[in-house]
Coordinates of N, CA and C and ligand atoms in Angstrom, one line a residue:
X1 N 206.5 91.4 -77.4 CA 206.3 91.5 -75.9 C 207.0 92.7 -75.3
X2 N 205.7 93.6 -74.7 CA 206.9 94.9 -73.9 C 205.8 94.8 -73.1
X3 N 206.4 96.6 -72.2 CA 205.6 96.2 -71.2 C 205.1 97.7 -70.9
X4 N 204.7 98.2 -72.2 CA 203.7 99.2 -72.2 C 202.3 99.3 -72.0
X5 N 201.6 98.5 -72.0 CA 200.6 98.0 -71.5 C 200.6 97.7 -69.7
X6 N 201.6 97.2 -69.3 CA 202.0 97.3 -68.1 C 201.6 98.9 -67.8
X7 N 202.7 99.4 -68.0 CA 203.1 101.0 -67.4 C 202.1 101.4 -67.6
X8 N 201.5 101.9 -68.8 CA 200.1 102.4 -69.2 C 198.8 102.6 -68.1
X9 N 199.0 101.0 -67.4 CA 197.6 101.1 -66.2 C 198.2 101.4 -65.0
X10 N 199.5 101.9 -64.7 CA 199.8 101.9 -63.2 C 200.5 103.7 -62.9
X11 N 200.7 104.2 -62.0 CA 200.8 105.7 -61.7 C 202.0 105.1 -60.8
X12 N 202.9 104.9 -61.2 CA 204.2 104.2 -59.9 C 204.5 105.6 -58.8
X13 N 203.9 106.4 -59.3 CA 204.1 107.9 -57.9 C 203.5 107.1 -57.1
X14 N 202.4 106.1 -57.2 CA 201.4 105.8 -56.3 C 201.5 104.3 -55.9
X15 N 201.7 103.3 -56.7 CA 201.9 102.2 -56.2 C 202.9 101.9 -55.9
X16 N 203.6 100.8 -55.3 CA 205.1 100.2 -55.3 C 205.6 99.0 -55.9
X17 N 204.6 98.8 -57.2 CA 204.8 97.6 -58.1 C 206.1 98.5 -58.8
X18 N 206.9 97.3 -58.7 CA 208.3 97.4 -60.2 C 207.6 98.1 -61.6
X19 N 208.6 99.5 -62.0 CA 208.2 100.1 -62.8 C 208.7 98.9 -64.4
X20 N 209.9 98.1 -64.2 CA 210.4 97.0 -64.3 C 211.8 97.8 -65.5
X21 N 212.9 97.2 -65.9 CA 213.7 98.0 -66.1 C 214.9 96.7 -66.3
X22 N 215.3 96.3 -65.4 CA 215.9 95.1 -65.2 C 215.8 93.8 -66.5
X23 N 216.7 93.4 -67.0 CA 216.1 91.9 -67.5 C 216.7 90.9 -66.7
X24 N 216.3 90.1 -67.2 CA 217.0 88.8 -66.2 C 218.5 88.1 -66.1
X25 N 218.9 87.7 -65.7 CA 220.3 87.6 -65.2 C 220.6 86.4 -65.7
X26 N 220.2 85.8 -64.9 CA 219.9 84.1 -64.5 C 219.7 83.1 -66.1
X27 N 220.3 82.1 -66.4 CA 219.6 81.3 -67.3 C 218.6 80.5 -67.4
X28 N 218.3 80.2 -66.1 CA 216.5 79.5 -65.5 C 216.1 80.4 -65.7
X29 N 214.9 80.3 -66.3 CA 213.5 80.8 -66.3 C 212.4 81.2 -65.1
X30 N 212.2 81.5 -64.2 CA 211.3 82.2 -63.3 C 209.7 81.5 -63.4
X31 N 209.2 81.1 -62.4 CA 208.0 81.7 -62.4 C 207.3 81.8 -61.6
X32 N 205.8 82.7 -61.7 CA 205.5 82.4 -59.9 C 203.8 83.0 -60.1
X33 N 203.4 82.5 -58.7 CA 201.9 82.5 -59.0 C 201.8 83.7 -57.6
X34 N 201.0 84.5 -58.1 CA 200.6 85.3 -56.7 C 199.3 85.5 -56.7
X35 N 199.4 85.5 -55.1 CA 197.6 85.5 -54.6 C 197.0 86.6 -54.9
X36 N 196.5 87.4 -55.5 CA 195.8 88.8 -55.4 C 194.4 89.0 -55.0
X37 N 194.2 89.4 -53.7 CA 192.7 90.0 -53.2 C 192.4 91.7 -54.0
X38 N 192.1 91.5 -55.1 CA 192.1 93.1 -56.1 C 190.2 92.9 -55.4
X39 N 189.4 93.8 -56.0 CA 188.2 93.4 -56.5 C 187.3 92.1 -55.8
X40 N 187.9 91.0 -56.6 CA 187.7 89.7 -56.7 C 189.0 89.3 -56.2
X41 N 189.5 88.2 -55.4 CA 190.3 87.1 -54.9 C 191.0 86.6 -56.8
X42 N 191.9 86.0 -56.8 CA 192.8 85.4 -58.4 C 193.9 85.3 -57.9
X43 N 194.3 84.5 -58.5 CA 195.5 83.8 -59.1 C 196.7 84.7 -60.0
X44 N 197.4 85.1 -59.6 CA 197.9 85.4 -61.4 C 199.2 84.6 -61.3
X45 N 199.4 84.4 -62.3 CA 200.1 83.0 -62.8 C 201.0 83.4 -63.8
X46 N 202.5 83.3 -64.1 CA 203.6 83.9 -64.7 C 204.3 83.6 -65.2
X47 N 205.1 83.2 -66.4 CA 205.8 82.1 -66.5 C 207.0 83.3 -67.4
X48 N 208.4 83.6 -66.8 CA 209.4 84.2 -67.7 C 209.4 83.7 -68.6
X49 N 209.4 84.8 -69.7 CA 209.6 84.5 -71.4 C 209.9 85.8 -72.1
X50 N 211.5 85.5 -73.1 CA 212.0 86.7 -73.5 C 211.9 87.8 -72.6
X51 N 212.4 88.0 -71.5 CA 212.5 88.7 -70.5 C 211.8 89.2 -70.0
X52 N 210.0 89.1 -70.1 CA 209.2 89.5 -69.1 C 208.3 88.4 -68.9
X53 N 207.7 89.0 -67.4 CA 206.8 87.5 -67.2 C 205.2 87.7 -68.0
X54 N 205.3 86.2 -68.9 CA 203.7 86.1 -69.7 C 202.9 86.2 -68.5
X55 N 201.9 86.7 -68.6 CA 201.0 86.3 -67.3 C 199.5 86.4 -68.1
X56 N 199.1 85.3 -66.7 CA 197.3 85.0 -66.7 C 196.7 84.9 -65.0
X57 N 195.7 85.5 -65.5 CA 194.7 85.9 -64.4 C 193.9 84.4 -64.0
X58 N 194.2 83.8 -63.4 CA 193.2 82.3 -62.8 C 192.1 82.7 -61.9
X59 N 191.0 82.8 -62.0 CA 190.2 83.1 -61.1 C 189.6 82.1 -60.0
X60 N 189.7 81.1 -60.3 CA 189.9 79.7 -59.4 C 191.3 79.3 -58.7
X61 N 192.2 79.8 -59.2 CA 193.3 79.1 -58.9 C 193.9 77.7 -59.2
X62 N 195.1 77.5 -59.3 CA 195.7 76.2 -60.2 C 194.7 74.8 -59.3
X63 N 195.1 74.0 -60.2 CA 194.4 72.6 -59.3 C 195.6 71.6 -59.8
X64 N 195.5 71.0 -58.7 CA 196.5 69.1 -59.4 C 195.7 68.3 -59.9
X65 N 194.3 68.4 -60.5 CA 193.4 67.3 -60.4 C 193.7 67.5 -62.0
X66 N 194.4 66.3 -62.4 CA 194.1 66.4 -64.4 C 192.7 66.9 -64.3
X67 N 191.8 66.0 -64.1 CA 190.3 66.1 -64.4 C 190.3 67.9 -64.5
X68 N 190.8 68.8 -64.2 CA 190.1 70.7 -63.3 C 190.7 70.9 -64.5
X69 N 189.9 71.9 -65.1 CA 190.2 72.7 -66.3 C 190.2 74.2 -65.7
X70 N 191.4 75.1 -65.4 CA 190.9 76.2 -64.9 C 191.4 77.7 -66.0
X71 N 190.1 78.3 -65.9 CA 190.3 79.4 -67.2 C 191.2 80.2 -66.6
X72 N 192.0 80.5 -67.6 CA 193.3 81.7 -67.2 C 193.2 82.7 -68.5
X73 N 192.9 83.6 -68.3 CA 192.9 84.7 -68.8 C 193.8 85.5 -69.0
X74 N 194.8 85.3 -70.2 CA 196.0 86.2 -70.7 C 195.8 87.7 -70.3
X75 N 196.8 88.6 -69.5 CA 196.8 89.9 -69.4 C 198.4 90.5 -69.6
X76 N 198.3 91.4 -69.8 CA 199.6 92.2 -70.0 C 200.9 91.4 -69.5
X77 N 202.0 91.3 -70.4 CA 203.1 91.4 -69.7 C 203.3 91.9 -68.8
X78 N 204.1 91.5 -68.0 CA 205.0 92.1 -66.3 C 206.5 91.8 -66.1
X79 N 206.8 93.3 -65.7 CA 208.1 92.9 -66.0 C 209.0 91.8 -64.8
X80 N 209.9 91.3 -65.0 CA 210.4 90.1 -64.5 C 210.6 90.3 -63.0
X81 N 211.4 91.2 -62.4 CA 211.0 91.8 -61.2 C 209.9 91.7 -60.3
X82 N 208.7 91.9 -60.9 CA 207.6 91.6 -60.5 C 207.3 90.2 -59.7
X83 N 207.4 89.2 -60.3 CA 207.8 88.2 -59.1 C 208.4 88.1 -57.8
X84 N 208.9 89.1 -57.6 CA 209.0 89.3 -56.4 C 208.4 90.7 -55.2
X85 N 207.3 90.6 -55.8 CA 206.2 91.5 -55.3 C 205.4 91.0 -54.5
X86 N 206.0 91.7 -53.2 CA 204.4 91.3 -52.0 C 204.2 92.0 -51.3
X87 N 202.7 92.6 -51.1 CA 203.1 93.8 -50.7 C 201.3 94.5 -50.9
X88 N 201.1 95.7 -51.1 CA 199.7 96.8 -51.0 C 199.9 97.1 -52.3
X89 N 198.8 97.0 -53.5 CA 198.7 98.2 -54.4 C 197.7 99.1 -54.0
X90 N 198.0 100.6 -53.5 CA 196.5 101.1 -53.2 C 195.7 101.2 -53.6
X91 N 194.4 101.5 -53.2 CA 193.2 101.2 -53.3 C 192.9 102.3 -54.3
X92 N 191.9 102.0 -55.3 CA 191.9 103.2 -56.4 C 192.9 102.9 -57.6
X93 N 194.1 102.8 -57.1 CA 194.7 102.0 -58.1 C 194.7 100.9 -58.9
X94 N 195.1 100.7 -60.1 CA 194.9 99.5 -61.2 C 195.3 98.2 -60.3
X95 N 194.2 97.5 -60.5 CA 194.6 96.1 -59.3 C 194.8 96.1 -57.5
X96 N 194.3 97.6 -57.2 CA 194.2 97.3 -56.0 C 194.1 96.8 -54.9
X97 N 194.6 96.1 -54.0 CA 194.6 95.1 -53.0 C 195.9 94.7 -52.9
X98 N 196.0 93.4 -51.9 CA 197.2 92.8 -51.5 C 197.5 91.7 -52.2
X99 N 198.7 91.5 -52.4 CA 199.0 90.5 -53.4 C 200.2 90.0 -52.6
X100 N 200.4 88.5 -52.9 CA 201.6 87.5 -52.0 C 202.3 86.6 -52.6
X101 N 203.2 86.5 -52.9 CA 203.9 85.6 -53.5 C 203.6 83.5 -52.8
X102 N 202.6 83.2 -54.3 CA 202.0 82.7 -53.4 C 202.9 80.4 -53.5
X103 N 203.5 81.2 -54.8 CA 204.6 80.0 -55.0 C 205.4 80.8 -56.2
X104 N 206.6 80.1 -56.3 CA 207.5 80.5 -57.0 C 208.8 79.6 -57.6
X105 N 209.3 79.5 -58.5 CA 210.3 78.4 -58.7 C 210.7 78.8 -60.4
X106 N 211.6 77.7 -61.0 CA 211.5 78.1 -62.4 C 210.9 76.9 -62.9
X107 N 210.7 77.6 -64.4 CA 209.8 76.4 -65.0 C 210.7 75.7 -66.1
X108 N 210.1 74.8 -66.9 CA 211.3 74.2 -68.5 C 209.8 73.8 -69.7
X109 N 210.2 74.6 -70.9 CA 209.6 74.4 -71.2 C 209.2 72.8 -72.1
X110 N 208.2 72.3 -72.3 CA 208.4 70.5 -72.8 C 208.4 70.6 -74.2
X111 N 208.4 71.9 -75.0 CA 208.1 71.8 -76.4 C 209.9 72.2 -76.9
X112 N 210.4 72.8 -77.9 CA 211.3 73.2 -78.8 C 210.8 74.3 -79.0
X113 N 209.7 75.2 -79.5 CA 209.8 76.3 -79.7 C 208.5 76.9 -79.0
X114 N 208.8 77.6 -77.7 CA 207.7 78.1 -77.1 C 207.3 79.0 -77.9
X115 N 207.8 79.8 -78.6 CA 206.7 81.2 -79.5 C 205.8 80.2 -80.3
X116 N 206.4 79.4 -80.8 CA 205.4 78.6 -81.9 C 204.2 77.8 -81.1
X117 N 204.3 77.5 -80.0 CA 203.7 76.7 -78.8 C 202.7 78.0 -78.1
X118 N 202.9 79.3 -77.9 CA 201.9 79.9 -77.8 C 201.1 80.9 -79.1
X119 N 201.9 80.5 -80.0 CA 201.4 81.2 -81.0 C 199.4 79.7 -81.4
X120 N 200.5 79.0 -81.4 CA 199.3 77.4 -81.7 C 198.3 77.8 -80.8
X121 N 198.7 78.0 -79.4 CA 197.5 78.2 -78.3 C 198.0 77.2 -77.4
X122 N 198.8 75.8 -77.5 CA 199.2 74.9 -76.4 C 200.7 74.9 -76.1
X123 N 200.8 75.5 -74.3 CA 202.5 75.1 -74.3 C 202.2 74.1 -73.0
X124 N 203.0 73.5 -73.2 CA 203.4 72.2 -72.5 C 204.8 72.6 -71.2
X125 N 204.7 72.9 -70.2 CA 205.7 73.1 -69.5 C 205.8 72.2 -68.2
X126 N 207.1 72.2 -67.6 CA 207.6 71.4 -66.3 C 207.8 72.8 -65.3
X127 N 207.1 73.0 -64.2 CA 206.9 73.6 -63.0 C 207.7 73.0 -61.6
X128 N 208.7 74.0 -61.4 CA 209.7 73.4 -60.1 C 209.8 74.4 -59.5
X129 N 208.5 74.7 -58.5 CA 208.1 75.2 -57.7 C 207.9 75.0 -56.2
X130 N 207.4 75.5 -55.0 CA 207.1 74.9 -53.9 C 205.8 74.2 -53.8
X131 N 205.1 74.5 -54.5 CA 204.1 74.5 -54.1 C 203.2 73.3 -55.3
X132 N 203.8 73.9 -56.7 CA 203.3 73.1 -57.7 C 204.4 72.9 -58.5
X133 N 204.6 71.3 -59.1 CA 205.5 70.7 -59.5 C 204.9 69.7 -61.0
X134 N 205.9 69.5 -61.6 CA 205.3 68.4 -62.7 C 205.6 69.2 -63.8
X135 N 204.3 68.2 -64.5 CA 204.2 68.6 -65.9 C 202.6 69.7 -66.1
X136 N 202.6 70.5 -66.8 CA 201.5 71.1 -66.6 C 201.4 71.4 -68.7
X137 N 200.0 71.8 -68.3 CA 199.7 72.8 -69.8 C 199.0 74.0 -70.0
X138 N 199.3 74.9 -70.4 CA 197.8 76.0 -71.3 C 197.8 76.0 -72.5
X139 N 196.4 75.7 -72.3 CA 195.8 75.5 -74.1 C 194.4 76.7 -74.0
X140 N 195.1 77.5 -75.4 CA 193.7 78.2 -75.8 C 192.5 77.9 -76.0
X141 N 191.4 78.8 -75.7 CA 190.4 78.0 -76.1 C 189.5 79.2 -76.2
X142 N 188.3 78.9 -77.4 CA 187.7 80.6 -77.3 C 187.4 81.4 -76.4
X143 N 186.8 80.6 -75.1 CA 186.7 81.6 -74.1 C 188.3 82.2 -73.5
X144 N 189.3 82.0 -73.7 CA 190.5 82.1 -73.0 C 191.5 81.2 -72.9
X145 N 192.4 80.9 -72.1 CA 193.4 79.4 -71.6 C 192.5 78.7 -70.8
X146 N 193.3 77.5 -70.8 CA 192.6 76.5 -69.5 C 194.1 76.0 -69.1
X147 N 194.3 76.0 -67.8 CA 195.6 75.8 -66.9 C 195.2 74.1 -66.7
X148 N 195.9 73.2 -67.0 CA 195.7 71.7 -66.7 C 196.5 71.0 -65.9
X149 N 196.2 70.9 -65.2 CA 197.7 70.0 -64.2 C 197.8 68.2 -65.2
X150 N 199.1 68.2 -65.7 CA 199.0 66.9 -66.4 C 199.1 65.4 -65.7
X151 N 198.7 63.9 -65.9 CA 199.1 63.3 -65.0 C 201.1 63.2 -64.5
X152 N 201.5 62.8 -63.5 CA 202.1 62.2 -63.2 C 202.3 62.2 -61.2
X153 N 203.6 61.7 -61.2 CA 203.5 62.0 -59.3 C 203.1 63.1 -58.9
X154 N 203.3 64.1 -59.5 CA 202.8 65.3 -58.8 C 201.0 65.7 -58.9
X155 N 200.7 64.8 -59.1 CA 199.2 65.0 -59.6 C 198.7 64.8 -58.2
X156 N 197.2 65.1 -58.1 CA 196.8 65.3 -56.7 C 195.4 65.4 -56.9
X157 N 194.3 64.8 -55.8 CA 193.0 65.6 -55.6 C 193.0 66.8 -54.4
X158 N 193.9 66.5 -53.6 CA 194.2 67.3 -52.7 C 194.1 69.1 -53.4
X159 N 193.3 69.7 -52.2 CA 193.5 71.2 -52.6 C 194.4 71.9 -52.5
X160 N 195.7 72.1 -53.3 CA 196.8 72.9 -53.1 C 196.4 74.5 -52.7
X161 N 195.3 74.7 -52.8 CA 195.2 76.6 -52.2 C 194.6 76.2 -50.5
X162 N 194.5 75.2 -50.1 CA 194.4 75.4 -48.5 C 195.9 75.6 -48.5
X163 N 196.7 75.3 -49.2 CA 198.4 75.8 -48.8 C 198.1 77.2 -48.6
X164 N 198.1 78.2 -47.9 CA 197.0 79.5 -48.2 C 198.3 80.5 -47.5
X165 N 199.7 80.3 -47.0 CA 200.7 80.7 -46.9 C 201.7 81.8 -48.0
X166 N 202.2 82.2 -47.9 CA 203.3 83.0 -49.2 C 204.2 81.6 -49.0
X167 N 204.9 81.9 -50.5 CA 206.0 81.1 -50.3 C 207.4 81.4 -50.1
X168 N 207.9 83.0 -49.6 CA 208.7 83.5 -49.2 C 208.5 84.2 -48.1
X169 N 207.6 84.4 -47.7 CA 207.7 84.9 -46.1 C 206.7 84.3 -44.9
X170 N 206.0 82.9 -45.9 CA 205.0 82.5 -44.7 C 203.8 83.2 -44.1
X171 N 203.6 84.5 -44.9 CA 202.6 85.6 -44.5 C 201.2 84.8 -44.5
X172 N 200.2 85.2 -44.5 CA 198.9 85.1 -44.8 C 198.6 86.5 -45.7
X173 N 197.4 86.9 -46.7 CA 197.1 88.1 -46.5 C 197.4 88.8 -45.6
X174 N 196.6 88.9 -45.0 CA 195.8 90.0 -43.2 C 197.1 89.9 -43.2
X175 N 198.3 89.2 -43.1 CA 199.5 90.0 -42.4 C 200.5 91.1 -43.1
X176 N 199.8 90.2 -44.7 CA 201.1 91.4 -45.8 C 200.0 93.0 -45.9
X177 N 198.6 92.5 -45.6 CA 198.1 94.0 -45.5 C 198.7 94.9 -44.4
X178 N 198.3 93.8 -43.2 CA 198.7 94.7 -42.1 C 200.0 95.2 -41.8
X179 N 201.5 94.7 -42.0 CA 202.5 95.5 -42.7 C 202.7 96.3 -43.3
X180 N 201.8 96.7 -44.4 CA 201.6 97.5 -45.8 C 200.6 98.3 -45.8
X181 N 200.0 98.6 -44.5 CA 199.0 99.6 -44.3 C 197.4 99.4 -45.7
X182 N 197.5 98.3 -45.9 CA 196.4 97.4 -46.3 C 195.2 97.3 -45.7
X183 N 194.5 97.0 -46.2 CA 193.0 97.1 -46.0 C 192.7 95.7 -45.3
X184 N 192.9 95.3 -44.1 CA 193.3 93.8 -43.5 C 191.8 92.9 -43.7
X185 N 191.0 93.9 -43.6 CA 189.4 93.2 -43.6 C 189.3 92.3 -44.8
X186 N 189.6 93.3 -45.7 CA 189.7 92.8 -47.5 C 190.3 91.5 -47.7
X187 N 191.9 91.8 -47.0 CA 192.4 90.8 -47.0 C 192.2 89.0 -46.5
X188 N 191.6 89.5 -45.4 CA 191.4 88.4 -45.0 C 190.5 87.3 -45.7
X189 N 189.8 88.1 -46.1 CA 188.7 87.7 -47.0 C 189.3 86.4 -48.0
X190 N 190.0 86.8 -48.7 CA 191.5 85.9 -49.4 C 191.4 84.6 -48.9
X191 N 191.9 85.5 -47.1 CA 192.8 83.9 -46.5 C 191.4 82.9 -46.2
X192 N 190.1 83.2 -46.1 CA 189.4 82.4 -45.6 C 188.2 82.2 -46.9
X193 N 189.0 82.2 -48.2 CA 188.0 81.9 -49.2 C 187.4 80.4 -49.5
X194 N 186.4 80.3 -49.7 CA 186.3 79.0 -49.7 C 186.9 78.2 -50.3
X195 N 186.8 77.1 -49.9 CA 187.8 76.0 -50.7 C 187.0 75.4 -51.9
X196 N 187.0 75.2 -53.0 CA 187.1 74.6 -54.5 C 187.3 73.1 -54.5
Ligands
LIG1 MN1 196.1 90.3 -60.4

């Protein structure tokens, strides 16, 4: 895991995403979901491991419903810093649009050896976040991951993305654009996406 693949798609003369550099400090593990209006509206979903964050692309976004299987699409490591990114990537640039920190917390993993747990394709994790809590899983599967909310209290049919706030500054899009000389139209788009 590095994070050449990272650097590789970004021109940091030009964006203000973490060139990343830093490893982690902390003995909790990190993780955090941010809202990204790129292209398409997503999820990206992160979970610290060996000092950078694993990430996947959700294009539905997480659900509490056991029953919701949502495809998460493994993409490049990011480095750990990056969780605390909210903010404009410009437009033209890799991933362009606004992106929000859209929950955040650390996670534990439920297995003994996470490499062996994503090498298999299923890791089993506990999420102690704002927003999403419990027991959760990603399991491979040919087309990609599927993100599963597991039973317990934290389960829910309720829509957790009408939560449609940051989880560190209460923003909406339209407002981290309009701070960030963002494309507010685009954004907004985000905040009034339909609900799932
Ligand atoms: Mn993204």
């Amino acid at each position: 895991m590095a994070l050449g693949d990272y650097r590789r798609k970004r021109d940091f003369e030009v964006t203000p995403e973490p060139k990343g550099s830093k490893r982690a400090g902390s003995g909790q593990l990190s993780f955090v979901v941010q809202k990204h209006q790129a292209s398409r509206l997503h999820y990206d979903f992160r979970l610290e491991w060996r000092g950078v964050l694993l990430s996947w692309a959700v294009p539905k976004g997480p659900s509490l419903d056991p029953k919701v299987k949502r495809l998460a699409m493994q993409v490049e490591d990011h480095p750990v810093e990056y969780g605390s990114f909210e903010g404009v990537i410009p437009e033209g640039e890799y991933g362009g649009g606004t992106v929000m920190v859209w929950d955040r917390g650390t996670w534990e993993p439920e297995v003994d050896d996470v490499d062996a747990a994503l090498k298999k394709g299923e890791l089993k994790f506990t999420l102690h976040g704002k927003k999403l809590r419990g027991s959760w899983v990603l399991v491979r599967t040919a087309r990609g991951w599927l993100l599963i909310k597991h039973r317990d209290q934290y389960a829910s049919s309720e829509d957790v993305l009408e939560q449609s706030r940051s989880a560190v500054s209460k923003r909406l899009l339209a407002d981290i654009a309009r701070e960030n000389g963002g494309d507010v139209e685009k954004a907004a788009k985000g905040d009034a996406a339909p609900k799932r």
